[in-house]
Coordinates of C-alpha atoms in Angstrom, one line a residue:
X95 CA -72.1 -184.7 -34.0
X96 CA -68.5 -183.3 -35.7
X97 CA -66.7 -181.2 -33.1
X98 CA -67.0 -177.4 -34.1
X99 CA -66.1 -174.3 -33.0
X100 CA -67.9 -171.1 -33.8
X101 CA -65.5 -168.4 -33.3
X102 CA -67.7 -164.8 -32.9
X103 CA -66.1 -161.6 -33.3
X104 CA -67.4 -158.9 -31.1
X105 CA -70.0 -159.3 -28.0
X106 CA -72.9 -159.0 -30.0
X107 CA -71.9 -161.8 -31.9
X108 CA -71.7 -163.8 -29.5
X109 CA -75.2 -163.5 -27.6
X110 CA -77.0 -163.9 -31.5
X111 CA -74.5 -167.0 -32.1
X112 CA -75.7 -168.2 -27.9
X113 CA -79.3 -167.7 -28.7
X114 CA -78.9 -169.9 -31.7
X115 CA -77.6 -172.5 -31.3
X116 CA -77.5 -175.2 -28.7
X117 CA -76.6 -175.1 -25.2
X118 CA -73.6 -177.6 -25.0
X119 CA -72.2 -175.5 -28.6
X120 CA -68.0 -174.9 -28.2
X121 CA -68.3 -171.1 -28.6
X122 CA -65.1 -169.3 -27.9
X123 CA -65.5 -165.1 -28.1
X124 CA -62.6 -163.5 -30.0
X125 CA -62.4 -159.6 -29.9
X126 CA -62.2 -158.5 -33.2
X127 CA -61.2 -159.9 -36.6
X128 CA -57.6 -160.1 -36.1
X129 CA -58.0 -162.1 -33.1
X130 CA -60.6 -164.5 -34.8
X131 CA -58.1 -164.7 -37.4
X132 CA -55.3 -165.4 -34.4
X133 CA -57.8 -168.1 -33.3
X134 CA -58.6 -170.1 -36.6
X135 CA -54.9 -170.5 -36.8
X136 CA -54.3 -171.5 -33.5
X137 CA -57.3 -174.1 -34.0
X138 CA -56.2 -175.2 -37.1
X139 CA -53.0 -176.3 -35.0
X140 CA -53.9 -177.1 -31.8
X141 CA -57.5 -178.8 -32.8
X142 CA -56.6 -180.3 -36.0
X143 CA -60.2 -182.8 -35.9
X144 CA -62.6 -179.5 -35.2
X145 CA -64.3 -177.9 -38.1
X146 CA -63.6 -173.7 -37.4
X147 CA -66.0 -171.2 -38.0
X148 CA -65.4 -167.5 -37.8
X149 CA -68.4 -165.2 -37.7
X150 CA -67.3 -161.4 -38.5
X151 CA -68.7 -158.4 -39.5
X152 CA -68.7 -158.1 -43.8
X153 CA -67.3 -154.6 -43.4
X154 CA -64.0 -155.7 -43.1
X155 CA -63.2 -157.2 -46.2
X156 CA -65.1 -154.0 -48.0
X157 CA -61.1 -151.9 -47.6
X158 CA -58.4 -154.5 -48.6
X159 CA -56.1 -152.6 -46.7
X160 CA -57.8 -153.4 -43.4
X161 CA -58.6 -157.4 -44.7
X162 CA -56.8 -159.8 -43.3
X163 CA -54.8 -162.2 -45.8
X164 CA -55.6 -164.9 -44.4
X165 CA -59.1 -164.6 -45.9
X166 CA -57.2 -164.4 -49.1
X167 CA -57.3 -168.0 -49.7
X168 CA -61.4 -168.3 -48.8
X169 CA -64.3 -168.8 -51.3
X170 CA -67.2 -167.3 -50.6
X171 CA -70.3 -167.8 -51.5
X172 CA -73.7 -165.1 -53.0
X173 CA -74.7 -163.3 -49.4
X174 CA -78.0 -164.4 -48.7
X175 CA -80.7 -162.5 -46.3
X176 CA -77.4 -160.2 -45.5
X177 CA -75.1 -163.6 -44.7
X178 CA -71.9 -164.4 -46.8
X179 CA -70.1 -167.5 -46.1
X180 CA -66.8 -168.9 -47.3
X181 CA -64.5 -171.5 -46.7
X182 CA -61.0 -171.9 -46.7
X183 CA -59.5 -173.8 -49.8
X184 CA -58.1 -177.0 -48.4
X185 CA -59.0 -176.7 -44.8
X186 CA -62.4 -177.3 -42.7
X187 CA -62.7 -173.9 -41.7
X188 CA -65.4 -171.2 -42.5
X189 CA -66.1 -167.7 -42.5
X190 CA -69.9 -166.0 -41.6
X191 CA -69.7 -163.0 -42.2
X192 CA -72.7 -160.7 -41.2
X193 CA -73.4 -157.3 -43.9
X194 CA -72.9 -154.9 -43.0
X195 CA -72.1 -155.4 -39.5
X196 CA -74.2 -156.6 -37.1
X197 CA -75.3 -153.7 -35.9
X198 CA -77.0 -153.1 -39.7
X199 CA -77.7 -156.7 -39.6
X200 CA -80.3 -156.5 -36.7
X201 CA -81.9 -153.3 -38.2
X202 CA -82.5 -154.9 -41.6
X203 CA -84.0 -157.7 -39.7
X204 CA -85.8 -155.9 -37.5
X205 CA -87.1 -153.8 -40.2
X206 CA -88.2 -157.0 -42.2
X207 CA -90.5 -158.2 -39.5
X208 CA -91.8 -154.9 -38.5
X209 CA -90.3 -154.8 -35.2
X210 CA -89.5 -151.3 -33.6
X211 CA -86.0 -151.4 -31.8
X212 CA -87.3 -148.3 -29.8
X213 CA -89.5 -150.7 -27.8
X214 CA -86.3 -152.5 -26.9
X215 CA -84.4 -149.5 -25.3
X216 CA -82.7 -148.9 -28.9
X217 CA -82.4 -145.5 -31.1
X218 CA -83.3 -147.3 -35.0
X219 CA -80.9 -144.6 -36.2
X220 CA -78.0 -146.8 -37.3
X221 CA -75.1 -144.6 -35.5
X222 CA -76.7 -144.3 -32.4
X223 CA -77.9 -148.2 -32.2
X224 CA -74.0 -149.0 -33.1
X225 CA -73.0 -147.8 -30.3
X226 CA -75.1 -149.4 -28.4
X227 CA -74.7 -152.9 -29.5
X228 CA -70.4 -152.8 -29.4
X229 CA -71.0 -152.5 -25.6
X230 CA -68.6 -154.8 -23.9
X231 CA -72.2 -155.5 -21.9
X232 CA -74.1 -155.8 -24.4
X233 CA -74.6 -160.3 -24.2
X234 CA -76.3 -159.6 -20.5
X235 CA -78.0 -156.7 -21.7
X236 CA -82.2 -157.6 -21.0
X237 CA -83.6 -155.6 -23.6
X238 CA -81.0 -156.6 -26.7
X239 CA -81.7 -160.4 -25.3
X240 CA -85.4 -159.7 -25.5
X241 CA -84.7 -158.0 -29.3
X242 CA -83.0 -161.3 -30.1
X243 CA -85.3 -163.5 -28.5
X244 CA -88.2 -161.7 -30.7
X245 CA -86.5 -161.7 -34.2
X246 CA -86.3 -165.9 -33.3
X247 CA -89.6 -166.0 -32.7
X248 CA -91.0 -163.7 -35.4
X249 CA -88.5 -165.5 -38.1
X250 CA -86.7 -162.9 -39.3
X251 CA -85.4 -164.2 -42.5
X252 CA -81.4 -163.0 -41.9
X253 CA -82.4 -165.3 -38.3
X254 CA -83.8 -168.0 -40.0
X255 CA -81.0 -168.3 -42.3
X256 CA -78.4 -167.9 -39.9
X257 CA -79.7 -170.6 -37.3
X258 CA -80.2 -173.2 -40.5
X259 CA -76.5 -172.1 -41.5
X260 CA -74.5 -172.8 -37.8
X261 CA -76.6 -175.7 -37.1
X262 CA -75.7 -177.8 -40.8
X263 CA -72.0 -177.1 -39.2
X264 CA -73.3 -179.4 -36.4
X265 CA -74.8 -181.9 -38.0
X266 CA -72.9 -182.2 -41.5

């Protein structure tokens, strides 16, 4: 298995990315896209033989003013099930990003298995369930682990596509 490391942006992130993949998976949380950007670079320096994946939320490249340029240099690929993926020309690293945001991401999925966040604890009107997932607390959160847990096992299609994308990075 090729040493990776998944590099989630925000808390939520990081418990869907958890609940993915493996237990013994390198996953290092990064606060935001500019600090996912900080890491990539870091990794590409100071773990040269590791493949880098960033996961991010798609709405920041929407504004160019608020993309980071080091994305510039990225090709990405048609978004499928709400997932757009890119890699960096010359380099082994790679770029999930989730559309709109997470937060949207869940809904759509939710929605597309007929699951009602409202039994979860969660308001389905997008501005009130945002705030609730970019919690700090969110990843220990019962009810959004439970929400998680039951998109898996319902195979939501953005789920399904996102476990099948992470785990080729472990095994290709």
């Amino acid at each position: 298995m090729p040493d990776v490391l998944f590099l989630p942006e925000c808390f939520a992130d990081t418990a869907l990315v958890t609940l993915l993949l493996p237990s013994a998976t390198v996953i290092d949380h990064s606060f935001g896209v500019h600090n996912v950007v900080k890491a990539m670079k870091s990794a590409s320096i100071n773990q040269p033989t590791y493949k880098i994946v960033g996961i991010i939320d798609r709405d920041v490249t929407y504004k160019p003013k608020y993309r980071p340029p080091y994305f510039d240099d990225f090709t990405f690929n048609q978004a499928i099930n709400r997932i757009t993926c890119g890699k960096k020309t010359g380099t082994d690293q790679h770029l999930i990003m989730l559309d709109k945001a997470v937060d949207s991401f869940l809904l759509w999925n939710a929605n597309e298995v007929s699951i009602d966040v409202a039994n979860y604890g969660f308001s389905p009107e997008l501005r009130e369930f945002c705030k609730s997932v970019k919690r700090t607390t969110i990843g220990s959160d019962p009810n959004y682990l439970q929400l998680l847990t039951e998109l898996k096992n319902r195979q939501a299609p953005g789920f399904i596509t996102l476990e099948n994308i992470l785990n080729d990075f472990l095994t290709t």
